[in-house]
């Protein structure tokens, strides 16, 4: 091919910004490599895994039988789904109503309440784990239950502050028009604020779902029943550590 034909072939088959596509393709491969490697490892024996082979093995059927039928991984995942969905839904609902109260209601000490909510952002679970365990397990008798895993974490300072800031940017004319129409605060929330907040709700739901799904320390403290263990504890049991 002469230079002119080569240029026409390149313009025809290569995109104009081919380097952008190249960077994106390499990025996808790098991000997806852990998933691909996990699928390959699922087909290997222990010897092949520790040999760091990158080719599929022949042990997929036996590995599946051990994980699903003998170690009951699906039961652990079902427990995690129940806990994560319930905790996340309650977090979003409470954060919505708290944000509504902090923006559209007037009550004494509102700024002190907001300050206290923001102060709880610095209180990690590791700091209050023992006191929380005594309250939930000893006082409330919720140890070894789904409620014991869910209820202590249904309030979210991050979600409350997020909705408070979002509702503060909503034009005040909307709330004034709703008051003139005789709409109650709950009706204003459902008919005006929530339809305008689906992006914020979705973002918070994803973040809180990941937080609930990845919890390990608190379920380890509060749960002893194997049927209630979440998937994080179940994965450790696959290693023979329990």
Phi, psi and omega in degrees: 000139175280175184296322180295317178294323179295319179295318179296322179294318179295316180295329182283318189259340178257137176295160183301314179256066184297329182292329176294316178296324178296315179296318180295320179296315178297320179297318179297318179296319179294316180292326183273352182300317177302323179291316179298318180294322178296321178294320178295316180297327180297342180261003187252160172277172180298322180297317180291326179296311182287348174273357177057047176280143180255014177250145180298148177258195183242019186253020183297317183295314180293321178296318178299318180297318180293314186289316187273310187274325183266322182257355172057050182296325180295328175294320177296319180293322177297319177298317179295322179296316179299311182295314184294316180294315180295314181297316182293317180298315179294323177299314182295317181297312180294322179294321177299310182292323178294318176297322176299316182294320183288339182260317191253000178242146176250124178208152182299138176077022183298321180289329175293321177296315178298318178297319178295321178298316178293328179296327180292346177297334181272358182264100179282159180299323182299332182286321186248017186297315184292314179297320179294322178296319179296320181291311185290315185276320185272309184281312184270347179056045179251014178295145177064036178223160174298321180300323178295330177279331189266308192300322181295349186236020182279345176265134183231115175293323179297313180295320179298313180294322179298312180288328177298315178292322180293315181291333178293336180271356177284133182304136181294338181298331180293316179291324178294319178294323178294321178295319179296329178278357179080020180284137177284163178302321180293319178294321176298322179296313186282328185267337184241304189289313183297315177300334179272358190237016184298325178296316179294318179297316181296316180298315179294321180299316180296315182297313182290328177295318177296320177299314181292321182293324185272002180297136179228315186297311183293312175301326178297327180280323193260343187247128172242336181290121181301330182288344180257356183294136176284175187293332179296319175288325179296322178296323176294325179293334176295337179273002179076024184266356179239000000 
